[in-house]
Amino acid sequence: SVIATDAKAVVLCHNHPGGEAIPSMGDVDVTRNLETILSKLGIALVEHIIVADTQAYSMVRHNDYQCSLLKLGGNWSLRESGAWDDEWA
């Protein structure tokens, strides 16, 4: 539905029922792979949030991957896949 609706950005969210809101290595790998695929389609992966009970975990805030967007001169741009540095939002 992301492609069908011509989305420009995506926020992922999933739950860990009965567990901790901490990403597994599989969560991190899937997120990075999805970010690479979406980036090639011109779609930014902005955030991936994990929820469990009363907890929430932001993968961007915890630097598990970097957001696909870069702010240049007041404009947001999609970064190149695989470019990991401190300039990205």
Coordinates of C-alpha atoms in Angstrom, one line a residue:
S1 CA 0.0 0.0 0.0
V2 CA 3.0 2.3 0.4
I3 CA 3.7 2.2 -3.4
A4 CA 0.0 2.2 -4.3
T5 CA -0.6 5.5 -2.3
D6 CA 2.6 7.1 -3.6
A7 CA 3.9 7.5 -0.1
K8 CA 7.1 9.6 0.4
A9 CA 7.8 8.5 3.9
V10 CA 7.0 5.6 6.2
V11 CA 6.9 5.1 10.0
L12 CA 7.1 1.5 11.1
C13 CA 5.7 0.2 14.4
H14 CA 5.4 -3.2 15.8
N15 CA 4.8 -4.8 19.2
H16 CA 6.6 -7.3 21.4
P17 CA 3.6 -8.8 23.3
G18 CA 4.5 -9.8 26.8
G19 CA 8.1 -8.7 26.3
E20 CA 10.5 -5.8 26.5
A21 CA 10.4 -2.9 24.0
I22 CA 14.0 -3.6 23.0
P23 CA 14.8 -4.5 19.4
S24 CA 16.2 -7.9 18.6
M25 CA 19.1 -8.1 16.1
G26 CA 16.5 -9.3 13.7
D27 CA 14.4 -6.2 14.2
V28 CA 17.5 -4.0 13.5
D29 CA 18.5 -6.1 10.4
V30 CA 14.9 -6.0 9.0
T31 CA 14.8 -2.2 9.6
R32 CA 18.0 -1.5 7.8
N33 CA 17.0 -3.8 4.9
L34 CA 13.6 -2.1 4.6
E35 CA 15.3 1.3 4.7
T36 CA 17.6 0.3 1.9
I37 CA 14.7 -1.0 -0.2
L38 CA 12.5 2.0 0.5
S39 CA 15.3 4.4 -0.3
K40 CA 15.8 2.8 -3.7
L41 CA 12.1 3.5 -4.3
G42 CA 12.4 7.1 -3.2
I43 CA 10.6 6.5 0.1
A44 CA 12.1 7.6 3.4
L45 CA 12.0 5.4 6.4
V46 CA 11.5 8.0 9.1
E47 CA 11.2 5.9 12.3
H48 CA 10.6 2.4 13.6
I49 CA 8.9 2.2 17.0
I50 CA 8.6 -1.0 19.2
V51 CA 6.0 -1.1 21.9
A52 CA 5.5 -3.6 24.7
D53 CA 3.0 -3.1 27.6
T54 CA 3.6 0.5 28.8
Q55 CA 7.0 0.9 27.0
A56 CA 8.0 2.3 23.7
Y57 CA 11.4 2.2 22.0
S58 CA 12.5 4.6 19.2
M59 CA 15.1 3.0 16.9
V60 CA 16.1 6.4 15.6
R61 CA 16.5 7.9 19.1
H62 CA 18.7 4.9 20.2
N63 CA 20.8 5.1 17.0
D64 CA 19.9 1.6 15.8
Y65 CA 19.7 3.0 12.3
Q66 CA 19.7 6.5 10.9
C67 CA 16.6 8.2 9.5
S68 CA 16.5 8.4 5.7
L69 CA 16.1 12.1 5.6
L70 CA 18.7 14.9 5.5
K71 CA 18.0 18.6 6.0
L72 CA 19.9 20.7 3.6
G73 CA 19.4 24.5 3.5
G74 CA 16.0 24.1 5.1
N75 CA 14.8 21.4 2.7
W76 CA 14.5 17.7 3.5
S77 CA 16.1 15.3 1.1
L78 CA 16.3 11.5 0.9
R79 CA 19.8 10.3 1.7
E80 CA 21.7 7.8 -0.4
S81 CA 21.3 4.3 0.9
G82 CA 24.3 3.2 3.0
A83 CA 25.4 6.7 3.9
W84 CA 25.8 6.7 7.6
D85 CA 27.0 9.8 9.3
D86 CA 26.0 12.5 11.9
E87 CA 24.5 14.9 9.4
W88 CA 21.3 12.8 8.9
A89 CA 18.2 13.5 10.9

